CSV table of C-alpha atoms in Angstrom, one decimal:
chain,number,residue,atom,x,y,z
A,164,MET,CA,1.5,-101.4,-36.9
A,165,HIS,CA,1.7,-98.3,-39.1
A,166,SER,CA,-1.0,-96.6,-36.9
A,167,LEU,CA,0.9,-97.5,-33.7
A,168,LEU,CA,4.1,-95.9,-35.2
A,169,LYS,CA,2.2,-92.7,-36.1
A,170,LEU,CA,0.7,-92.6,-32.6
A,171,LEU,CA,4.1,-93.0,-31.0
A,172,LYS,CA,5.6,-90.2,-33.3
A,173,ALA,CA,2.6,-87.9,-32.4
A,174,LEU,CA,3.1,-88.6,-28.7
A,175,LEU,CA,6.9,-87.9,-29.0
A,176,PHE,CA,6.2,-84.7,-30.8
A,177,LEU,CA,3.7,-83.6,-28.2
A,178,GLY,CA,6.1,-84.4,-25.4
A,179,VAL,CA,8.9,-82.3,-27.0
A,180,PHE,CA,6.4,-79.5,-27.6
A,181,ILE,CA,5.2,-79.5,-24.0
A,182,SER,CA,8.7,-79.7,-22.7
A,183,SER,CA,9.9,-76.7,-24.9
A,184,ALA,CA,6.8,-74.7,-23.9
A,185,ALA,CA,7.5,-75.3,-20.2
A,186,ASN,CA,11.1,-74.2,-20.7
A,187,ALA,CA,10.3,-71.1,-22.8
A,188,ASP,CA,11.8,-67.9,-21.7
A,189,PRO,CA,9.6,-65.7,-19.6
A,190,LYS,CA,7.9,-62.8,-21.3
A,191,VAL,CA,8.6,-59.4,-19.6
A,192,ILE,CA,7.1,-56.0,-19.9
A,193,VAL,CA,9.4,-53.2,-18.9
A,194,LEU,CA,7.8,-50.1,-17.6
A,195,ALA,CA,11.0,-48.1,-17.7
A,196,PHE,CA,12.1,-45.5,-15.3
A,197,GLU,CA,9.9,-42.5,-14.6
A,198,LEU,CA,11.5,-39.5,-13.0
A,199,ASN,CA,10.2,-38.7,-9.6
A,200,ASP,CA,12.0,-35.3,-9.1
A,201,MET,CA,11.5,-33.9,-5.7
A,202,THR,CA,13.9,-30.9,-6.0
A,203,ASP,CA,12.9,-27.3,-6.1
A,204,LEU,CA,13.4,-27.2,-9.9
A,205,PRO,CA,11.9,-30.5,-11.0
A,206,ASN,CA,12.2,-32.2,-14.4
A,207,ALA,CA,15.1,-30.3,-15.7
A,208,PRO,CA,15.6,-31.2,-19.4
A,209,GLU,CA,19.1,-32.5,-18.7
A,210,GLU,CA,17.7,-34.8,-16.0
A,211,LEU,CA,14.9,-36.0,-18.2
A,212,LYS,CA,17.5,-36.8,-20.9
A,213,ARG,CA,19.6,-38.8,-18.4
A,214,ILE,CA,16.6,-40.8,-17.3
A,215,ALA,CA,15.6,-41.5,-20.9
A,216,LEU,CA,19.2,-42.8,-21.5
A,217,LEU,CA,18.9,-44.9,-18.3
A,218,SER,CA,15.6,-46.4,-19.5
A,219,SER,CA,16.7,-47.1,-23.1
A,220,THR,CA,20.0,-48.6,-22.0
A,221,PHE,CA,18.3,-50.7,-19.4
A,222,LYS,CA,15.8,-52.2,-21.9
A,223,GLU,CA,18.5,-52.8,-24.5
A,224,SER,CA,20.7,-54.5,-22.0
A,225,LEU,CA,17.9,-56.8,-21.0
A,226,LYS,CA,17.3,-57.7,-24.6
A,227,SER,CA,21.0,-58.2,-25.3
A,228,GLN,CA,21.1,-60.7,-22.3
A,229,GLY,CA,18.3,-62.7,-23.9
A,230,ILE,CA,15.3,-61.4,-22.0
A,231,ASN,CA,12.1,-61.6,-24.0
A,232,VAL,CA,11.0,-58.0,-23.6
A,233,LEU,CA,7.4,-57.3,-24.8
A,234,PRO,CA,6.5,-53.8,-26.1
A,235,VAL,CA,4.5,-51.5,-23.8
A,236,ASP,CA,0.9,-51.1,-25.1
A,237,SER,CA,0.1,-47.5,-26.1
A,238,LYS,CA,-2.9,-47.5,-23.8
A,239,VAL,CA,-0.7,-48.4,-20.9
A,240,GLN,CA,1.8,-45.7,-21.9
A,241,ALA,CA,-1.1,-43.2,-22.0
A,242,GLU,CA,-2.2,-44.2,-18.5
A,243,ILE,CA,1.4,-43.8,-17.2
A,244,GLU,CA,1.5,-40.3,-18.5
A,245,LYS,CA,-1.8,-39.4,-16.7
A,246,HIS,CA,-0.4,-40.2,-13.2
A,247,SER,CA,2.5,-39.5,-10.9
A,248,PRO,CA,5.8,-41.2,-11.7
A,249,THR,CA,5.4,-43.6,-8.9
A,250,TYR,CA,1.7,-44.6,-9.6
A,251,LEU,CA,2.3,-48.1,-11.1
A,252,TYR,CA,5.3,-48.7,-8.8
A,253,ASP,CA,3.1,-48.1,-5.8
A,254,ASN,CA,0.0,-49.7,-7.3
A,255,VAL,CA,1.1,-53.2,-8.5
A,256,GLY,CA,-2.5,-54.4,-8.9
A,257,THR,CA,-3.3,-51.6,-11.3
A,258,ALA,CA,-0.1,-52.3,-13.2
A,259,ILE,CA,-1.0,-56.0,-13.6
A,260,GLU,CA,-4.6,-55.1,-14.6
A,261,LEU,CA,-3.4,-52.6,-17.3
A,262,ASN,CA,-1.0,-55.2,-18.8
A,263,LYS,CA,-3.1,-58.4,-18.3
A,264,ASP,CA,-3.9,-58.9,-22.0
A,265,MET,CA,-0.2,-58.7,-23.1
A,266,GLY,CA,0.7,-62.2,-22.1
A,267,ALA,CA,3.6,-61.2,-19.9
A,268,ASP,CA,4.9,-63.4,-17.1
A,269,TYR,CA,6.6,-60.5,-15.3
A,270,LEU,CA,6.4,-56.7,-15.1
A,271,VAL,CA,9.5,-54.7,-14.4
A,272,ILE,CA,8.5,-51.3,-13.0
A,273,GLY,CA,11.1,-48.6,-12.6
A,274,VAL,CA,11.1,-45.2,-10.9
A,275,ALA,CA,14.1,-42.8,-10.7
A,276,LEU,CA,13.8,-41.0,-7.4
A,277,LYS,CA,15.6,-37.6,-7.2
A,278,PRO,CA,15.3,-36.3,-3.7
A,279,THR,CA,18.2,-33.9,-4.0
A,280,TYR,CA,20.4,-32.3,-6.7
A,281,LEU,CA,23.2,-34.7,-5.9
A,282,PHE,CA,21.8,-38.1,-6.4
A,283,VAL,CA,19.3,-40.1,-8.4
A,284,TYR,CA,18.1,-43.4,-7.1
A,285,PRO,CA,16.8,-45.7,-9.8
A,286,ARG,CA,14.5,-48.2,-8.1
A,287,LEU,CA,12.8,-51.2,-9.7
A,288,ILE,CA,10.5,-54.0,-8.8
A,289,ILE,CA,9.8,-57.2,-10.6
A,290,VAL,CA,6.2,-58.4,-10.4
A,291,ASP,CA,5.2,-62.0,-11.0
A,292,VAL,CA,1.9,-61.5,-13.0
A,293,ARG,CA,0.5,-64.9,-12.2
A,294,SER,CA,1.0,-64.7,-8.4
A,295,GLN,CA,0.5,-60.9,-8.3
A,296,THR,CA,3.5,-60.5,-6.0
A,297,VAL,CA,6.7,-58.4,-6.0
A,298,VAL,CA,9.5,-60.9,-6.4
A,299,VAL,CA,12.4,-58.4,-6.4
A,300,SER,CA,12.9,-54.9,-5.2
A,301,ASN,CA,16.2,-53.3,-6.0
A,302,SER,CA,17.8,-49.9,-6.3
A,303,ALA,CA,21.1,-48.2,-7.2
A,304,GLN,CA,22.6,-44.8,-6.5
A,305,LEU,CA,23.4,-42.7,-9.6
A,306,GLU,CA,25.8,-40.1,-8.5
A,307,SER,CA,27.2,-38.2,-11.4
A,308,SER,CA,26.8,-35.1,-13.5
A,309,TRP,CA,24.0,-34.9,-16.1
A,310,SER,CA,26.6,-35.0,-18.8
A,311,ASP,CA,28.3,-38.2,-17.5
A,312,GLU,CA,26.6,-40.7,-19.8
A,313,ARG,CA,29.0,-43.5,-19.0
A,314,THR,CA,27.9,-43.7,-15.3
A,315,THR,CA,24.3,-43.7,-16.4
A,316,ILE,CA,24.9,-46.5,-18.9
A,317,ARG,CA,26.8,-48.6,-16.3
A,318,THR,CA,24.1,-48.2,-13.8
A,319,ALA,CA,21.5,-49.3,-16.3
A,320,GLU,CA,23.6,-52.3,-17.3
A,321,LYS,CA,24.1,-53.3,-13.6
A,322,LEU,CA,20.3,-53.1,-12.9
A,323,ALA,CA,19.6,-55.1,-16.0
A,324,GLN,CA,22.0,-57.8,-14.8
A,325,VAL,CA,20.2,-57.9,-11.4
A,326,VAL,CA,16.9,-58.5,-13.3
A,327,LYS,CA,18.4,-61.1,-15.6
A,328,GLN,CA,19.8,-63.1,-12.6
A,329,ARG,CA,16.6,-63.0,-10.7
A,330,LEU,CA,14.5,-64.0,-13.7
A,331,ASP,CA,16.9,-66.8,-14.4
A,332,ALA,CA,16.5,-68.0,-10.8
A,333,LEU,CA,12.8,-67.7,-10.9
A,334,HIS,CA,12.5,-69.5,-14.2
A,335,VAL,CA,14.6,-72.5,-13.0
A,336,LYS,CA,12.2,-72.9,-10.0
A,337,LYS,CA,9.1,-73.2,-12.3
């Protein structure tokens, strides 16, 4: 009888463990916004600063909403710096391959397109690592002065909310 009780406890524990593992929050790698500046005077320091603020606020907003954001591997960051700002955005298979050992369920890849002096279009995709498909493509229009940090912050927070909502919807389906 004592052995049967131990076996039942072990099975109960295993059931709880499997259930909690199945409901674990997805792990996400965020390859933040790279500036794709197509103007005549590309990569102005003020614009680079704004995109850095957009990226850091976006990541922090995801974390504050409970998204399990994994760090970007230094080898991946070095690879990003070797290529054009849109390289991983346009080459999802390469992005997955570079991050395959990190244990992420999803990749969020961002590009900040600046076709004119007036606008920046932060664009992002969410890639399901397992199915190797893009499950979300979204963008925003960032129309403000370089010095208008509040608009940049609000844009980052709105994009983070889009990611959170989509990940929540995807996670419920699994």
